[in-house]
Short mmCIF file of N, CA and C in Angstrom, two decimals:
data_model
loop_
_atom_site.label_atom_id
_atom_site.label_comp_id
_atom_site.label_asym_id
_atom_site.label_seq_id
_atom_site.Cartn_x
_atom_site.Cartn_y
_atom_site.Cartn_z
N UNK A 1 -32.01 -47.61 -7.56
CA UNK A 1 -33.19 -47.86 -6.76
C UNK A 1 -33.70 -46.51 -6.22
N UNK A 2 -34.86 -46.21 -6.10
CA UNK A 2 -35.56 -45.27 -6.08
C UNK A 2 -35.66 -44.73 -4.21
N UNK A 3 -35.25 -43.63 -3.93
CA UNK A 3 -34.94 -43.21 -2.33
C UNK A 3 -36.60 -43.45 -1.75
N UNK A 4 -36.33 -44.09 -0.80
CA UNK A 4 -37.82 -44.28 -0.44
C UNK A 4 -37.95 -43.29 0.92
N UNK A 5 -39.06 -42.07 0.62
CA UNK A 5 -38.89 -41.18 1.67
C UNK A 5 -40.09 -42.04 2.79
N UNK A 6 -40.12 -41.48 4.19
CA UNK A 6 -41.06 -41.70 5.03
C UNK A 6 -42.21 -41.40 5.10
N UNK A 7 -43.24 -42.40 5.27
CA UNK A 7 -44.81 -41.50 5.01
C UNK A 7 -45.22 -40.89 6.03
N UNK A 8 -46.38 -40.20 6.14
CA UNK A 8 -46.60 -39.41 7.05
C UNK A 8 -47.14 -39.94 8.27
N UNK A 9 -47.66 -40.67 8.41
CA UNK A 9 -47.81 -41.66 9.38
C UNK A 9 -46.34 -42.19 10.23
N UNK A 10 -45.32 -42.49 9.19
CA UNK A 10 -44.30 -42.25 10.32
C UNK A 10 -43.66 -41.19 10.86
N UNK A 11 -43.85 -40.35 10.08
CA UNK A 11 -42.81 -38.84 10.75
C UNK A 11 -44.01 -38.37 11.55
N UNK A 12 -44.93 -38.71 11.79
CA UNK A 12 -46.02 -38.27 12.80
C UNK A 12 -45.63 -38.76 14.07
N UNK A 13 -45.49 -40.03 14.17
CA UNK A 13 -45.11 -40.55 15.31
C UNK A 13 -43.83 -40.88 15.80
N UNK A 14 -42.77 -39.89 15.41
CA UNK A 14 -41.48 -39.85 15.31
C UNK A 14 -41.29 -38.66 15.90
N UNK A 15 -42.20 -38.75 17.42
CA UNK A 15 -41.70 -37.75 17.83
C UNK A 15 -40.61 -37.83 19.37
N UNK A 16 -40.30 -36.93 19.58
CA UNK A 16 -39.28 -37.16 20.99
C UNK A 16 -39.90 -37.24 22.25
N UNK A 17 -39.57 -38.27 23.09
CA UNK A 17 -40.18 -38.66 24.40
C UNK A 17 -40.28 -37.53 25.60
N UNK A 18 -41.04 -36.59 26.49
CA UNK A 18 -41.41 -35.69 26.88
C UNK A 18 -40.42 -36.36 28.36
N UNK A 19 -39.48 -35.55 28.56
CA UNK A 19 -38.94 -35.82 30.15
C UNK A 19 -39.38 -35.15 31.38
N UNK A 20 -40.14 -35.25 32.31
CA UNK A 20 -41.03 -34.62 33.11
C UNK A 20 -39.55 -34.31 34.21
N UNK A 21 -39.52 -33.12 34.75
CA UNK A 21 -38.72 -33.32 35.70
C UNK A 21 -38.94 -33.79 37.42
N UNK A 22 -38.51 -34.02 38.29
CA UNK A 22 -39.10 -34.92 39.06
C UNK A 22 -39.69 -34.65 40.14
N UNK A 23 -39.20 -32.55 40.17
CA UNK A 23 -40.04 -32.25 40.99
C UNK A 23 -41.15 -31.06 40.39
N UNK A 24 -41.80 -31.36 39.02
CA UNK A 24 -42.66 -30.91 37.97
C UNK A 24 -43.98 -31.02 38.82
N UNK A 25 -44.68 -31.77 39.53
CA UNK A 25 -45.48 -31.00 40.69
C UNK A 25 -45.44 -29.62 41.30
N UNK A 26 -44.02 -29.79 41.93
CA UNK A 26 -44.02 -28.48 42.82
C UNK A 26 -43.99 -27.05 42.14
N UNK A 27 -42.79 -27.20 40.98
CA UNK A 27 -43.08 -26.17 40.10
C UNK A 27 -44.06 -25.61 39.65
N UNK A 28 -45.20 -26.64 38.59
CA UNK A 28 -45.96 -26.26 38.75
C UNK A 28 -47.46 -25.61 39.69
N UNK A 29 -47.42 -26.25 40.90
CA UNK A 29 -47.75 -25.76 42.05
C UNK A 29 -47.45 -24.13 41.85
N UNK A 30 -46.31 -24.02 42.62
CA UNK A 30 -45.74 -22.54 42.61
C UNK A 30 -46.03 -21.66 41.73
N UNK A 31 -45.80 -22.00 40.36
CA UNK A 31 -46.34 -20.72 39.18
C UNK A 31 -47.82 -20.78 38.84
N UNK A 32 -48.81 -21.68 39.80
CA UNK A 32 -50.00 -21.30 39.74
C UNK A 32 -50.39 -20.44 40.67
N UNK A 33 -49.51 -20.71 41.88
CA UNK A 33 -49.34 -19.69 43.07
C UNK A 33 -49.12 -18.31 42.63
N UNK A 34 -48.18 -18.00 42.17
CA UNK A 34 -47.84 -16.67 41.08
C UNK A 34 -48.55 -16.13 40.10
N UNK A 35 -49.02 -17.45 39.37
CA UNK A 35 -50.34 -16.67 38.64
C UNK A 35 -51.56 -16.33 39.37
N UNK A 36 -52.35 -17.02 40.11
CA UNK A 36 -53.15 -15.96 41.12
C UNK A 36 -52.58 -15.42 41.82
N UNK A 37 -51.97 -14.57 42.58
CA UNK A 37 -51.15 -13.81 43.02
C UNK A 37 -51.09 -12.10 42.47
N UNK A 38 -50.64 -12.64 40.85
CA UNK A 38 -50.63 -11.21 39.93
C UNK A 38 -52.50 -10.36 39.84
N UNK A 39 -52.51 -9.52 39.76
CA UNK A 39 -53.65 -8.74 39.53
C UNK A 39 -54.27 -8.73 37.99
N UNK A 40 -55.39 -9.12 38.03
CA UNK A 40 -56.00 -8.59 36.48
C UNK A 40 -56.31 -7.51 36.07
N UNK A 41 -56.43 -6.49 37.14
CA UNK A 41 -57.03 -5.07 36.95
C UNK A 41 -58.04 -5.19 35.81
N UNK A 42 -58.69 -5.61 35.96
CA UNK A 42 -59.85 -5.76 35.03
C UNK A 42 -60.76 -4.53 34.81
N UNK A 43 -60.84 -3.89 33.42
CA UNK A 43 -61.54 -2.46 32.81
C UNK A 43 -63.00 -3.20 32.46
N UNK A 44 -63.98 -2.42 32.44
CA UNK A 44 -65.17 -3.01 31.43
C UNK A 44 -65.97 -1.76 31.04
N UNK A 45 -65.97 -1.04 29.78
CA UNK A 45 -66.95 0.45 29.78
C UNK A 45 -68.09 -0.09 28.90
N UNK A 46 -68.96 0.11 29.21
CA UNK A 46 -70.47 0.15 28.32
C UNK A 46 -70.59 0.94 26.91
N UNK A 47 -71.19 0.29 26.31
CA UNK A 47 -71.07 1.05 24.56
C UNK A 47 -72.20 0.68 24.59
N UNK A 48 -72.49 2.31 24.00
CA UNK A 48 -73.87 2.40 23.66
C UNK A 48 -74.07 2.40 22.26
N UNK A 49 -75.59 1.21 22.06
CA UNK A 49 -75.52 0.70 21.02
C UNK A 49 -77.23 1.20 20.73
N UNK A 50 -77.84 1.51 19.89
CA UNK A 50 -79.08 1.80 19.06
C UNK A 50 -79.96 0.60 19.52
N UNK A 51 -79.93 -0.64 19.79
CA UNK A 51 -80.39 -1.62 20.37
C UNK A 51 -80.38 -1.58 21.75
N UNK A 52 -80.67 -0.56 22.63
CA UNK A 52 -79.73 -1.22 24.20
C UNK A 52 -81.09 -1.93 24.88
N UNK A 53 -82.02 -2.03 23.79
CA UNK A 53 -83.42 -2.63 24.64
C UNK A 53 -82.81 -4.44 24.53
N UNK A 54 -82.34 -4.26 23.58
CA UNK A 54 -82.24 -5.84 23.33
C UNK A 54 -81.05 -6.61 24.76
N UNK A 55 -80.30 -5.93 24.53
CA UNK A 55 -78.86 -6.01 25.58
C UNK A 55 -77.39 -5.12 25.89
N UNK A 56 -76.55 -5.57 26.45
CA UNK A 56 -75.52 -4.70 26.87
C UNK A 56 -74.65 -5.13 25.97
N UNK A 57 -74.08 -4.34 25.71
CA UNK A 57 -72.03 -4.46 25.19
C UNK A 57 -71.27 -4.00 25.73
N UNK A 58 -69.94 -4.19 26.48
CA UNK A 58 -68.87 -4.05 26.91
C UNK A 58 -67.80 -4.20 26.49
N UNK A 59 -67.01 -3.24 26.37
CA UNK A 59 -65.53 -3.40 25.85
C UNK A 59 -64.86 -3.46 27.46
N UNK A 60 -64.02 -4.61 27.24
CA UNK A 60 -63.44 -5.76 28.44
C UNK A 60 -61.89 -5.31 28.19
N UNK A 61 -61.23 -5.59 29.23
CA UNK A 61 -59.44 -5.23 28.98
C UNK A 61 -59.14 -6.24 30.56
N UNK A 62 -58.40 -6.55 30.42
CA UNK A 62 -57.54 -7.12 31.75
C UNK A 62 -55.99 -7.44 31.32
N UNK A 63 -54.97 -7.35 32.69
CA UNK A 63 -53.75 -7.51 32.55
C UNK A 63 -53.57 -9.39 32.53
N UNK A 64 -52.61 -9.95 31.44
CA UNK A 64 -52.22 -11.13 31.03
C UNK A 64 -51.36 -11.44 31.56
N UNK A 65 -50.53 -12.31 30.84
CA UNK A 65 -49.43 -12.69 31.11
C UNK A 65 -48.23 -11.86 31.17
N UNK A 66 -47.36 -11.33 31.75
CA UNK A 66 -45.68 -10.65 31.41
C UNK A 66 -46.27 -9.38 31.22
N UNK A 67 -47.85 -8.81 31.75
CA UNK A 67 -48.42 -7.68 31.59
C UNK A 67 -48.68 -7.01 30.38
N UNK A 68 -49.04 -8.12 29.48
CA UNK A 68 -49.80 -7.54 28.14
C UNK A 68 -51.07 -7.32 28.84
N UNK A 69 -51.99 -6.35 28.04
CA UNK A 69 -53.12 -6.17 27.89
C UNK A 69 -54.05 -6.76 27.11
N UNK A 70 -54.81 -7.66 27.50
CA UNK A 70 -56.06 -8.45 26.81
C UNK A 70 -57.30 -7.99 26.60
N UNK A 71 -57.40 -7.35 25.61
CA UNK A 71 -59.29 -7.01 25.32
C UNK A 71 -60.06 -7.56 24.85
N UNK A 72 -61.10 -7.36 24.56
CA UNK A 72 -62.14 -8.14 23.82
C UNK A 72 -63.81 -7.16 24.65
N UNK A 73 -64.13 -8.31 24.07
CA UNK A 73 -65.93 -7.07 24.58
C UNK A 73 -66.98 -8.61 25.21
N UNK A 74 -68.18 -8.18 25.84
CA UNK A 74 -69.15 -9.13 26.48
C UNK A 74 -70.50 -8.40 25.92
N UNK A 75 -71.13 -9.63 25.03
CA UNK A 75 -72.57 -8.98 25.02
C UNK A 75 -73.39 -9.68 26.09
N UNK A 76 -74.27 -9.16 26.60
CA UNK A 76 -74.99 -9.85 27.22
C UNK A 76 -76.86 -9.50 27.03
N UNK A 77 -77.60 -9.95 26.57
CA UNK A 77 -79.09 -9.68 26.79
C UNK A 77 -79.24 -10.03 27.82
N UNK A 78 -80.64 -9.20 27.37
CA UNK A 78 -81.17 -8.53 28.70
C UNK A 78 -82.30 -9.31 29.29
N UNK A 79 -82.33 -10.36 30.36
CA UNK A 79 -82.81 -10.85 30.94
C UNK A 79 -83.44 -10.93 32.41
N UNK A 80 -84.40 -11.81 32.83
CA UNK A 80 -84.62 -11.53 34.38
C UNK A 80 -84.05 -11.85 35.02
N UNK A 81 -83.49 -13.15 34.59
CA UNK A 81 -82.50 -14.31 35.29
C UNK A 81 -81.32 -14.64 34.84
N UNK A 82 -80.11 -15.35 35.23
CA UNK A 82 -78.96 -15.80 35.14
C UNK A 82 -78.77 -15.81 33.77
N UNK A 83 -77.96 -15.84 32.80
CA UNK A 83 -77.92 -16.20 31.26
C UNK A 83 -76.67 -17.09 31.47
N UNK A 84 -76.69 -17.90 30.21
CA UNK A 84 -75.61 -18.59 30.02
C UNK A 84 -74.61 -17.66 29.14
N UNK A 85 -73.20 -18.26 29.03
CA UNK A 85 -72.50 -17.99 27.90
C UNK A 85 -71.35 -18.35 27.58
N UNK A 86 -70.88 -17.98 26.41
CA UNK A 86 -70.02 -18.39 25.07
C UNK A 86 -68.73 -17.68 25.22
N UNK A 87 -67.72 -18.38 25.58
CA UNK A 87 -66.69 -17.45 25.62
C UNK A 87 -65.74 -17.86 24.21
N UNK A 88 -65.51 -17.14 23.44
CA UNK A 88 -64.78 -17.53 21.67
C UNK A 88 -63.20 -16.32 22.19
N UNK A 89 -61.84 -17.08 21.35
CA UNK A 89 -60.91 -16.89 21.64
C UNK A 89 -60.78 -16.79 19.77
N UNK A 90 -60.34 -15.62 19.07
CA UNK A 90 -60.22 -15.19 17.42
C UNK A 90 -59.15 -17.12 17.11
N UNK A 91 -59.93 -17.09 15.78
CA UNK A 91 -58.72 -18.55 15.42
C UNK A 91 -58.00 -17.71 14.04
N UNK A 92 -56.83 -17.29 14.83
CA UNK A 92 -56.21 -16.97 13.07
C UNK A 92 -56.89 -15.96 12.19
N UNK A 93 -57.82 -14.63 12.58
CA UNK A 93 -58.23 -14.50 11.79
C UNK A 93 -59.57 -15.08 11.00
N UNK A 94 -59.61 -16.36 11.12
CA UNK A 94 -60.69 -16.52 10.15
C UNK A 94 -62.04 -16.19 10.68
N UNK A 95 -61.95 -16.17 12.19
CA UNK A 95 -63.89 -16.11 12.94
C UNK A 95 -63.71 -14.50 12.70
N UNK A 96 -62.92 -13.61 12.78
CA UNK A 96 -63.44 -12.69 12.83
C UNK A 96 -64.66 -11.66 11.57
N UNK A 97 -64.09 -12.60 10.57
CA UNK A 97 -65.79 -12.14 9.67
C UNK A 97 -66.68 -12.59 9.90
N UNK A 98 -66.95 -13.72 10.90
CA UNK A 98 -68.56 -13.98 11.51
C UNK A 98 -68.74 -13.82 12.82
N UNK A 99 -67.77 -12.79 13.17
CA UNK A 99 -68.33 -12.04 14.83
C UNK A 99 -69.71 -11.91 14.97
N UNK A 100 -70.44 -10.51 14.01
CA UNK A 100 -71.35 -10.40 13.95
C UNK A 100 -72.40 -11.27 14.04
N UNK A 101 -72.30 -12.10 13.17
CA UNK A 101 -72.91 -13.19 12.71
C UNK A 101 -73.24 -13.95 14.16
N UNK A 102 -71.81 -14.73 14.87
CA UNK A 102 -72.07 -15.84 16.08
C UNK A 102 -72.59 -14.45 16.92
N UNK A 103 -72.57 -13.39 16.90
CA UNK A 103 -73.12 -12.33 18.18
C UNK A 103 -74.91 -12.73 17.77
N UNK A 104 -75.44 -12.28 16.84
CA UNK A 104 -76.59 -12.38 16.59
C UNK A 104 -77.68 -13.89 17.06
N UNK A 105 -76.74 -15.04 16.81
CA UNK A 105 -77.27 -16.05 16.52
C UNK A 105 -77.44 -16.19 18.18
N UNK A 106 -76.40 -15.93 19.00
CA UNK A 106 -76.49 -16.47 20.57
C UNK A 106 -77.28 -15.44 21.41
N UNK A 107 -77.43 -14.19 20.81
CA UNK A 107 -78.36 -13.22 21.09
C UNK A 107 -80.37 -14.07 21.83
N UNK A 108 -79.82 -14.05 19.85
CA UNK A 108 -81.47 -14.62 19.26
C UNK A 108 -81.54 -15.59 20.50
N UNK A 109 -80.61 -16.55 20.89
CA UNK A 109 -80.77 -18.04 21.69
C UNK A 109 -80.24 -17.81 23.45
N UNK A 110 -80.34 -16.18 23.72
CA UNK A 110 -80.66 -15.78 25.23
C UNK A 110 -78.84 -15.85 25.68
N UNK A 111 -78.19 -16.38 24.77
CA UNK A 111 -76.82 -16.40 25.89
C UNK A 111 -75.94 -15.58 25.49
N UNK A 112 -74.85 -15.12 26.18
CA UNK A 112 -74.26 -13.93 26.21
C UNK A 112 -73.10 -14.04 25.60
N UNK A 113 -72.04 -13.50 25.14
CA UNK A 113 -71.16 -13.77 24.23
C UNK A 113 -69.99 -12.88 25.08
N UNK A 114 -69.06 -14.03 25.33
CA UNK A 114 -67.36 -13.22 25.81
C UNK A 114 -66.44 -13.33 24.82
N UNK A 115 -66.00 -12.67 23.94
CA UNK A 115 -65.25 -12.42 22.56
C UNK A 115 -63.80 -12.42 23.39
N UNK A 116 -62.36 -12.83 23.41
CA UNK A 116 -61.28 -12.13 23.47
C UNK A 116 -60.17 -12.07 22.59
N UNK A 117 -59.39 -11.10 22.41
CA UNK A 117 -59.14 -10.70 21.12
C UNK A 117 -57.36 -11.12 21.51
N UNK A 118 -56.51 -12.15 21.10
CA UNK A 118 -55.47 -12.63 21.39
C UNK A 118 -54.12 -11.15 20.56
N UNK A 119 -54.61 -10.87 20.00
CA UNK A 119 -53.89 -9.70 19.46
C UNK A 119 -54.87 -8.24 19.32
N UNK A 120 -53.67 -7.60 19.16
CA UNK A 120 -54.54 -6.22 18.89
C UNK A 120 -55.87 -6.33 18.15
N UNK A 121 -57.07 -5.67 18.22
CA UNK A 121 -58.09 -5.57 17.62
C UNK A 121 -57.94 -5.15 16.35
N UNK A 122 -57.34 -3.54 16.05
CA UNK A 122 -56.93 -3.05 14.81
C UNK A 122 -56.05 -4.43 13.88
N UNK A 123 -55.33 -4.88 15.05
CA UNK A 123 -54.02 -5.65 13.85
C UNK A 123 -55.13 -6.67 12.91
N UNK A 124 -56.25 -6.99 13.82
CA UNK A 124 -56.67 -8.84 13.10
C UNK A 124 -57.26 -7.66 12.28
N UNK A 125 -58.00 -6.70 12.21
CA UNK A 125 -59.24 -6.29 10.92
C UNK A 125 -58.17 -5.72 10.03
N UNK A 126 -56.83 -5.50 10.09
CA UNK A 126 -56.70 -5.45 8.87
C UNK A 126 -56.45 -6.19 7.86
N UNK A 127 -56.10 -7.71 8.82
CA UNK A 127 -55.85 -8.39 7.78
C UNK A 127 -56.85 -9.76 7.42
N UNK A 128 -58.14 -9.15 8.00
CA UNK A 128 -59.60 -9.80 7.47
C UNK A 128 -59.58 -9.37 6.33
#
């Protein structure tokens, strides 16, 4: 007789029951306490771009978690009033060949773009 394996539908829901511990409030309480607490030291320098009529660019840095360093950049056009905006977090590699691209399009449509780059900048373009 032929081994009958499990379909995926069951090993999907074959998973293990989550045990909350009982004082999982307070904890978490506390290490939100700790996380505002720590400093972001937040960098932001202006790059000058051949366009600066259109808007600004900023290369962004702040301190993370366990004190990595987080960069990424902010475009923002140039407006009279408040702008909206887009904050994008890289997926894997794959958005980063249409940076350009989503920069332009939210440009064109007035809102400002917060890029942050979960790994080194150099590391993701090399392996775009």
């Amino acid at each position: 007789m032929p081994k009958k394996f499990p379909s995926f539908d069951e090993c999907y829901t074959a998973k293990p029951q989550l045990v909350k511990p009982e004082d999982f409030e307070k904890i978490w309480e506390e290490e939100i306490i700790k996380i505002k607490k720590k400093p972001l030291e937040p960098v932001s320098k202006l790059k000058i771009r051949r366009s600066l009529t259109k808007g600004s660019n900023y290369e962004i840095q702040f301190r993370g978690h366990l004190d990595n360093i987080i960069t990424g950049y902010l475009n923002i056009p140039r407006k009279l009033k408040k702008v909206p905006v887009v904050i994008t977090v890289h997926d894997y590699w794959k958005e980063l060949s249409h940076l350009d691209e989503l920069n332009e399009i939210l440009f064109s449509h007035g809102i400002a773009h917060l890029h942050i780059y979960l790994h080194k900048e150099e590391l993701l373009k090399q392996y775009n």
